[in-house]
PDB file of C-alpha atoms in Angstrom:
ATOM      1  CA  ALA A   1     -14.889  57.556 -20.894  1.00 75.00           C
ATOM      2  CA  GLN A   2     -13.021  57.819 -24.141  1.00 83.00           C
ATOM      3  CA  ARG A   3     -14.731  58.163 -27.480  1.00 90.00           C
ATOM      4  CA  VAL A   4     -13.639  58.630 -31.066  1.00 94.00           C
ATOM      5  CA  THR A   5     -15.943  59.995 -33.727  1.00 96.00           C
ATOM      6  CA  GLN A   6     -15.373  59.720 -37.446  1.00 96.00           C
ATOM      7  CA  PRO A   7     -18.334  61.489 -39.005  1.00 94.00           C
ATOM      8  CA  GLU A   8     -17.826  60.261 -42.566  1.00 93.00           C
ATOM      9  CA  LYS A   9     -18.507  56.625 -43.338  1.00 93.00           C
ATOM     10  CA  LEU A  10     -17.317  57.007 -46.919  1.00 94.00           C
ATOM     11  CA  LEU A  11     -15.202  59.581 -48.702  1.00 95.00           C
ATOM     12  CA  SER A  12     -14.867  59.341 -52.456  1.00 95.00           C
ATOM     13  CA  VAL A  13     -12.404  61.555 -54.331  1.00 95.00           C
ATOM     14  CA  PHE A  14     -10.617  61.656 -57.650  1.00 94.00           C
ATOM     15  CA  LYS A  15      -6.941  60.926 -57.977  1.00 95.00           C
ATOM     16  CA  GLY A  16      -4.889  64.040 -57.301  1.00 95.00           C
ATOM     17  CA  ALA A  17      -7.558  65.697 -55.165  1.00 95.00           C
ATOM     18  CA  PRO A  18      -6.881  66.731 -51.565  1.00 95.00           C
ATOM     19  CA  VAL A  19      -8.179  64.473 -48.837  1.00 96.00           C
ATOM     20  CA  GLU A  20      -9.201  65.194 -45.256  1.00 96.00           C
ATOM     21  CA  LEU A  21     -10.532  62.423 -43.041  1.00 97.00           C
ATOM     22  CA  LYS A  22     -12.113  63.868 -39.943  1.00 97.00           C
ATOM     23  CA  CYS A  23     -11.618  62.585 -36.425  1.00 97.00           C
ATOM     24  CA  ASN A  24     -12.866  64.065 -33.172  1.00 96.00           C
ATOM     25  CA  TYR A  25     -12.265  62.629 -29.760  1.00 95.00           C
ATOM     26  CA  SER A  26     -13.500  62.838 -26.219  1.00 92.00           C
ATOM     27  CA  TYR A  27     -11.144  62.140 -23.335  1.00 88.00           C
ATOM     28  CA  SER A  28     -10.672  63.822 -19.999  1.00 83.00           C
ATOM     29  CA  GLY A  29      -6.907  63.483 -19.813  1.00 81.00           C
ATOM     30  CA  SER A  30      -4.045  63.724 -22.293  1.00 81.00           C
ATOM     31  CA  PRO A  31      -4.679  61.178 -25.006  1.00 86.00           C
ATOM     32  CA  GLU A  32      -2.457  59.520 -27.529  1.00 88.00           C
ATOM     33  CA  LEU A  33      -4.004  59.699 -31.000  1.00 91.00           C
ATOM     34  CA  PHE A  34      -3.315  57.341 -33.866  1.00 92.00           C
ATOM     35  CA  TRP A  35      -4.438  56.669 -37.407  1.00 95.00           C
ATOM     36  CA  TYR A  36      -4.567  53.058 -38.573  1.00 94.00           C
ATOM     37  CA  VAL A  37      -5.187  51.922 -42.152  1.00 95.00           C
ATOM     38  CA  GLN A  38      -6.760  48.630 -43.196  1.00 93.00           C
ATOM     39  CA  TYR A  39      -6.542  47.411 -46.792  1.00 91.00           C
ATOM     40  CA  SER A  40      -9.163  44.874 -47.862  1.00 82.00           C
ATOM     41  CA  ARG A  41      -9.732  43.393 -44.402  1.00 72.00           C
ATOM     42  CA  GLN A  42      -6.041  42.838 -43.807  1.00 81.00           C
ATOM     43  CA  ARG A  43      -4.228  43.739 -40.643  1.00 86.00           C
ATOM     44  CA  LEU A  44      -4.587  47.130 -39.079  1.00 89.00           C
ATOM     45  CA  GLN A  45      -1.423  49.019 -39.948  1.00 90.00           C
ATOM     46  CA  LEU A  46      -0.245  51.986 -37.982  1.00 89.00           C
ATOM     47  CA  LEU A  47      -0.165  55.032 -40.215  1.00 92.00           C
ATOM     48  CA  LEU A  48       0.540  57.906 -37.847  1.00 89.00           C
ATOM     49  CA  ARG A  49       1.059  58.732 -34.192  1.00 86.00           C
ATOM     50  CA  HIS A  50       0.421  62.271 -33.100  1.00 82.00           C
ATOM     51  CA  ILE A  51       3.445  62.416 -30.822  1.00 77.00           C
ATOM     52  CA  SER A  52       5.853  61.613 -33.626  1.00 76.00           C
ATOM     53  CA  ARG A  53       4.568  64.345 -35.928  1.00 72.00           C
ATOM     54  CA  GLU A  54       5.731  62.436 -38.974  1.00 76.00           C
ATOM     55  CA  SER A  55       4.431  62.155 -42.504  1.00 79.00           C
ATOM     56  CA  ILE A  56       3.766  58.682 -43.848  1.00 83.00           C
ATOM     57  CA  LYS A  57       2.831  58.075 -47.501  1.00 89.00           C
ATOM     58  CA  GLY A  58       2.154  61.794 -47.776  1.00 90.00           C
ATOM     59  CA  PHE A  59      -0.378  61.780 -44.929  1.00 93.00           C
ATOM     60  CA  THR A  60      -0.158  64.149 -41.988  1.00 92.00           C
ATOM     61  CA  ALA A  61      -2.309  64.725 -38.950  1.00 93.00           C
ATOM     62  CA  ASP A  62      -2.181  67.446 -36.340  1.00 87.00           C
ATOM     63  CA  LEU A  63      -3.640  67.166 -32.895  1.00 89.00           C
ATOM     64  CA  ASN A  64      -5.844  70.162 -32.111  1.00 90.00           C
ATOM     65  CA  LYS A  65      -6.596  70.023 -28.416  1.00 88.00           C
ATOM     66  CA  GLY A  66      -8.861  73.046 -28.558  1.00 90.00           C
ATOM     67  CA  GLU A  67     -11.128  71.404 -31.099  1.00 91.00           C
ATOM     68  CA  THR A  68     -10.363  67.866 -29.829  1.00 93.00           C
ATOM     69  CA  SER A  69      -9.608  66.830 -33.376  1.00 94.00           C
ATOM     70  CA  PHE A  70      -6.982  64.784 -35.165  1.00 95.00           C
ATOM     71  CA  HIS A  71      -7.889  65.072 -38.831  1.00 96.00           C
ATOM     72  CA  LEU A  72      -5.878  63.119 -41.402  1.00 96.00           C
ATOM     73  CA  LYS A  73      -4.823  65.022 -44.497  1.00 95.00           C
ATOM     74  CA  LYS A  74      -3.117  64.380 -47.792  1.00 95.00           C
ATOM     75  CA  PRO A  75      -2.708  67.045 -50.492  1.00 95.00           C
ATOM     76  CA  PHE A  76      -2.909  64.702 -53.503  1.00 95.00           C
ATOM     77  CA  ALA A  77      -4.753  61.388 -53.185  1.00 96.00           C
ATOM     78  CA  GLN A  78      -3.508  58.304 -55.018  1.00 96.00           C
ATOM     79  CA  GLU A  79      -5.512  55.242 -56.078  1.00 95.00           C
ATOM     80  CA  GLU A  80      -3.464  53.061 -53.748  1.00 95.00           C
ATOM     81  CA  ASP A  81      -4.707  55.150 -50.823  1.00 96.00           C
ATOM     82  CA  SER A  82      -8.096  53.488 -51.155  1.00 96.00           C
ATOM     83  CA  ALA A  83      -8.640  51.720 -47.853  1.00 96.00           C
ATOM     84  CA  MET A  84     -10.432  51.883 -44.536  1.00 95.00           C
ATOM     85  CA  TYR A  85      -8.990  54.433 -42.146  1.00 96.00           C
ATOM     86  CA  TYR A  86      -9.504  54.235 -38.399  1.00 95.00           C
ATOM     87  CA  CYS A  87      -8.768  56.964 -35.928  1.00 96.00           C
ATOM     88  CA  ALA A  88      -7.896  55.595 -32.496  1.00 94.00           C
ATOM     89  CA  LEU A  89      -7.282  56.933 -29.028  1.00 91.00           C
ATOM     90  CA  SER A  90      -5.265  55.549 -26.171  1.00 87.00           C
ATOM     91  CA  GLY A  91      -5.437  57.022 -22.715  1.00 78.00           C
ATOM     92  CA  THR A  92      -2.663  57.324 -20.194  1.00 68.00           C
ATOM     93  CA  GLY A  93      -0.743  54.304 -19.040  1.00 62.00           C
ATOM     94  CA  TYR A  94      -1.418  51.041 -20.803  1.00 57.00           C
ATOM     95  CA  SER A  95      -5.053  51.639 -21.610  1.00 70.00           C
ATOM     96  CA  THR A  96      -6.591  50.046 -24.644  1.00 81.00           C
ATOM     97  CA  LEU A  97      -7.119  51.570 -28.046  1.00 86.00           C
ATOM     98  CA  THR A  98     -10.585  52.877 -28.712  1.00 90.00           C
ATOM     99  CA  PHE A  99     -11.393  53.026 -32.404  1.00 92.00           C
ATOM    100  CA  GLY A 100     -13.710  55.234 -34.357  1.00 94.00           C
ATOM    101  CA  LYS A 101     -16.185  53.638 -36.751  1.00 93.00           C
ATOM    102  CA  GLY A 102     -13.793  54.142 -39.619  1.00 94.00           C
ATOM    103  CA  THR A 103     -13.932  56.038 -42.893  1.00 96.00           C
ATOM    104  CA  MET A 104     -13.675  54.239 -46.212  1.00 95.00           C
ATOM    105  CA  LEU A 105     -11.580  56.269 -48.636  1.00 96.00           C
ATOM    106  CA  LEU A 106     -12.147  55.545 -52.321  1.00 96.00           C
ATOM    107  CA  VAL A 107      -9.824  57.205 -54.792  1.00 96.00           C
ATOM    108  CA  SER A 108     -11.015  57.014 -58.389  1.00 94.00           C
ATOM    109  CA  PRO A 109      -8.785  57.431 -61.461  1.00 92.00           C
TER     110      PRO A 109
ATOM    111  CA  ALA B   1      11.303  42.898 -37.971  1.00 60.00           C
ATOM    112  CA  ALA B   2       9.165  40.334 -36.168  1.00 74.00           C
ATOM    113  CA  GLY B   3       5.487  41.100 -36.031  1.00 90.00           C
ATOM    114  CA  VAL B   4       2.505  39.814 -34.106  1.00 94.00           C
ATOM    115  CA  ILE B   5       1.777  36.245 -35.200  1.00 95.00           C
ATOM    116  CA  GLN B   6      -1.718  34.812 -35.088  1.00 95.00           C
ATOM    117  CA  SER B   7      -2.835  31.271 -35.652  1.00 95.00           C
ATOM    118  CA  PRO B   8      -4.839  29.928 -37.380  1.00 94.00           C
ATOM    119  CA  ARG B   9      -5.392  32.308 -40.264  1.00 92.00           C
ATOM    120  CA  HIS B  10      -8.786  30.834 -41.072  1.00 92.00           C
ATOM    121  CA  LEU B  11     -11.078  28.633 -39.007  1.00 94.00           C
ATOM    122  CA  ILE B  12     -14.498  27.210 -39.767  1.00 95.00           C
ATOM    123  CA  LYS B  13     -16.563  25.813 -36.918  1.00 95.00           C
ATOM    124  CA  GLU B  14     -20.113  24.690 -36.434  1.00 95.00           C
ATOM    125  CA  LYS B  15     -22.543  26.208 -33.979  1.00 96.00           C
ATOM    126  CA  ARG B  16     -22.030  25.128 -30.389  1.00 96.00           C
ATOM    127  CA  GLU B  17     -18.454  24.022 -31.080  1.00 96.00           C
ATOM    128  CA  THR B  18     -15.340  25.391 -29.407  1.00 96.00           C
ATOM    129  CA  ALA B  19     -12.489  27.318 -30.995  1.00 96.00           C
ATOM    130  CA  THR B  20      -9.089  28.459 -29.782  1.00 97.00           C
ATOM    131  CA  LEU B  21      -7.107  31.291 -31.328  1.00 97.00           C
ATOM    132  CA  LYS B  22      -3.447  31.828 -30.585  1.00 97.00           C
ATOM    133  CA  CYS B  23      -1.382  34.990 -30.540  1.00 97.00           C
ATOM    134  CA  TYR B  24       2.378  35.399 -30.343  1.00 96.00           C
ATOM    135  CA  PRO B  25       3.310  39.012 -29.550  1.00 95.00           C
ATOM    136  CA  ILE B  26       6.309  40.865 -30.810  1.00 93.00           C
ATOM    137  CA  PRO B  27       9.375  39.753 -28.798  1.00 91.00           C
ATOM    138  CA  ARG B  28       9.774  41.680 -25.538  1.00 87.00           C
ATOM    139  CA  HIS B  29       6.212  42.998 -25.729  1.00 90.00           C
ATOM    140  CA  ASP B  30       4.461  42.329 -22.436  1.00 87.00           C
ATOM    141  CA  THR B  31       0.925  43.495 -23.203  1.00 91.00           C
ATOM    142  CA  VAL B  32      -1.500  41.642 -25.431  1.00 94.00           C
ATOM    143  CA  TYR B  33      -4.902  42.810 -26.656  1.00 94.00           C
ATOM    144  CA  TRP B  34      -7.724  40.938 -28.369  1.00 96.00           C
ATOM    145  CA  TYR B  35     -10.152  42.674 -30.709  1.00 95.00           C
ATOM    146  CA  GLN B  36     -13.150  41.395 -32.642  1.00 96.00           C
ATOM    147  CA  GLN B  37     -14.098  42.904 -35.987  1.00 93.00           C
ATOM    148  CA  GLY B  38     -17.430  41.822 -37.395  1.00 91.00           C
ATOM    149  CA  PRO B  39     -18.382  42.273 -41.059  1.00 87.00           C
ATOM    150  CA  GLY B  40     -18.419  45.975 -41.856  1.00 84.00           C
ATOM    151  CA  GLN B  41     -17.705  46.861 -38.234  1.00 88.00           C
ATOM    152  CA  ASP B  42     -14.918  48.670 -36.454  1.00 89.00           C
ATOM    153  CA  PRO B  43     -12.677  46.625 -34.159  1.00 91.00           C
ATOM    154  CA  GLN B  44     -14.201  46.032 -30.737  1.00 93.00           C
ATOM    155  CA  PHE B  45     -11.952  45.508 -27.748  1.00 92.00           C
ATOM    156  CA  LEU B  46     -12.428  42.179 -25.987  1.00 95.00           C
ATOM    157  CA  ILE B  47      -9.741  41.756 -23.364  1.00 95.00           C
ATOM    158  CA  SER B  48      -6.111  42.550 -22.598  1.00 93.00           C
ATOM    159  CA  PHE B  49      -3.277  41.126 -20.542  1.00 93.00           C
ATOM    160  CA  TYR B  50      -0.204  42.696 -19.003  1.00 90.00           C
ATOM    161  CA  GLU B  51       2.536  40.508 -17.595  1.00 90.00           C
ATOM    162  CA  LYS B  52       0.249  37.470 -17.726  1.00 90.00           C
ATOM    163  CA  MET B  53      -2.495  39.142 -15.713  1.00 92.00           C
ATOM    164  CA  GLN B  54      -5.783  40.394 -17.130  1.00 91.00           C
ATOM    165  CA  SER B  55      -5.442  44.165 -17.328  1.00 89.00           C
ATOM    166  CA  ASP B  56      -8.660  45.303 -18.960  1.00 88.00           C
ATOM    167  CA  LYS B  57     -11.927  43.810 -20.106  1.00 90.00           C
ATOM    168  CA  GLY B  58     -14.167  44.971 -22.880  1.00 90.00           C
ATOM    169  CA  SER B  59     -17.144  43.439 -24.592  1.00 88.00           C
ATOM    170  CA  ILE B  60     -16.025  39.854 -24.257  1.00 92.00           C
ATOM    171  CA  PRO B  61     -18.917  37.375 -23.936  1.00 94.00           C
ATOM    172  CA  ASP B  62     -18.992  35.048 -20.949  1.00 94.00           C
ATOM    173  CA  ARG B  63     -18.610  32.151 -23.408  1.00 96.00           C
ATOM    174  CA  PHE B  64     -15.138  33.422 -24.230  1.00 96.00           C
ATOM    175  CA  SER B  65     -12.068  33.267 -22.043  1.00 96.00           C
ATOM    176  CA  ALA B  66      -8.456  34.152 -22.573  1.00 96.00           C
ATOM    177  CA  GLN B  67      -5.119  33.926 -20.877  1.00 96.00           C
ATOM    178  CA  GLN B  68      -1.511  34.953 -21.329  1.00 95.00           C
ATOM    179  CA  PHE B  69       1.161  32.368 -20.734  1.00 94.00           C
ATOM    180  CA  SER B  70       4.660  32.553 -19.264  1.00 93.00           C
ATOM    181  CA  ASP B  71       6.178  33.034 -22.736  1.00 92.00           C
ATOM    182  CA  TYR B  72       3.737  35.948 -23.254  1.00 93.00           C
ATOM    183  CA  HIS B  73       1.738  34.247 -25.949  1.00 94.00           C
ATOM    184  CA  SER B  74      -2.005  34.426 -25.505  1.00 96.00           C
ATOM    185  CA  GLU B  75      -4.941  32.203 -26.354  1.00 97.00           C
ATOM    186  CA  LEU B  76      -8.570  33.156 -26.837  1.00 97.00           C
ATOM    187  CA  ASN B  77     -10.953  30.297 -26.122  1.00 97.00           C
ATOM    188  CA  MET B  78     -14.463  30.508 -27.498  1.00 97.00           C
ATOM    189  CA  SER B  79     -17.127  28.003 -26.527  1.00 96.00           C
ATOM    190  CA  SER B  80     -20.738  27.394 -27.545  1.00 97.00           C
ATOM    191  CA  LEU B  81     -20.052  29.236 -30.770  1.00 97.00           C
ATOM    192  CA  GLU B  82     -22.871  31.208 -32.341  1.00 97.00           C
ATOM    193  CA  LEU B  83     -23.310  32.421 -35.893  1.00 96.00           C
ATOM    194  CA  GLY B  84     -22.756  35.967 -34.654  1.00 95.00           C
ATOM    195  CA  ASP B  85     -19.253  35.062 -33.501  1.00 96.00           C
ATOM    196  CA  SER B  86     -18.158  34.956 -37.143  1.00 96.00           C
ATOM    197  CA  ALA B  87     -15.618  37.730 -37.374  1.00 95.00           C
ATOM    198  CA  LEU B  88     -11.992  38.668 -37.821  1.00 95.00           C
ATOM    199  CA  TYR B  89     -10.193  38.396 -34.499  1.00 96.00           C
ATOM    200  CA  PHE B  90      -7.134  40.579 -34.082  1.00 95.00           C
ATOM    201  CA  CYS B  91      -4.433  40.232 -31.546  1.00 96.00           C
ATOM    202  CA  ALA B  92      -2.180  43.183 -30.819  1.00 94.00           C
ATOM    203  CA  SER B  93       0.806  43.762 -28.610  1.00 92.00           C
ATOM    204  CA  ARG B  94       2.595  46.662 -26.983  1.00 89.00           C
ATOM    205  CA  GLY B  95       6.011  46.902 -25.400  1.00 82.00           C
ATOM    206  CA  ALA B  96       6.892  48.375 -22.046  1.00 74.00           C
ATOM    207  CA  SER B  97       8.656  51.367 -23.558  1.00 70.00           C
ATOM    208  CA  GLY B  98       6.158  52.445 -26.168  1.00 68.00           C
ATOM    209  CA  ASN B  99       2.574  53.522 -26.558  1.00 70.00           C
ATOM    210  CA  THR B 100       2.081  52.095 -30.023  1.00 80.00           C
ATOM    211  CA  ILE B 101      -0.019  48.967 -30.381  1.00 86.00           C
ATOM    212  CA  TYR B 102       0.867  46.658 -33.268  1.00 90.00           C
ATOM    213  CA  PHE B 103      -1.670  44.304 -34.778  1.00 92.00           C
ATOM    214  CA  GLY B 104      -1.400  40.796 -36.164  1.00 93.00           C
ATOM    215  CA  GLU B 105      -2.898  39.664 -39.459  1.00 91.00           C
ATOM    216  CA  GLY B 106      -5.993  38.421 -37.709  1.00 93.00           C
ATOM    217  CA  SER B 107      -7.761  35.085 -37.517  1.00 95.00           C
ATOM    218  CA  TRP B 108     -10.887  34.632 -39.585  1.00 94.00           C
ATOM    219  CA  LEU B 109     -13.521  32.655 -37.727  1.00 96.00           C
ATOM    220  CA  THR B 110     -16.567  31.477 -39.615  1.00 95.00           C
ATOM    221  CA  VAL B 111     -19.323  29.756 -37.680  1.00 96.00           C
ATOM    222  CA  VAL B 112     -21.732  27.728 -39.799  1.00 95.00           C
TER     223      VAL B 112
END
């Protein structure tokens, strides 16, 4: 079974502060990990894929297989980063995405 | 670039009525997924289709059914609607060559 855990329901920071949204997963094989962002109940937008190792909007995430984690980080938060962030896991083949419960990020001025 | 198109954007139905949501995947995407997101909830997987065949089934109620047509669009049919069915329903699609799943804007269903 695959499971994604996001331990923080809400993370509130000031503008310019570093941000780390935690994500841990459970999967027996080699998973694909993703971060999706959702602004005000709009569509789920893909933010990052672990296999592409890219940085989007200043966010990065590294897959740590030893700790089964895929934490999302940004060195300096901006007000426009305020949104709901979902960590998601996809197994091998064409398996579905399993989402974590999500973390609401609030960035205050 | 073309995205996943969902219709309608908003839908209000009464209890015990029937509703149909439509999803048009990104061109050349052969896999479609349906998710339900209740108020304050994370998206829950309902059902998926690959090449017009059901490929996986999640927490879809027996009152709901879905299918994928020859042009790869999909429809989610919901009958005997209950108040608890009020949610944002997302459709997503994935292509044969990629692992990334792309989501539509969602269809808001309100059952009154």
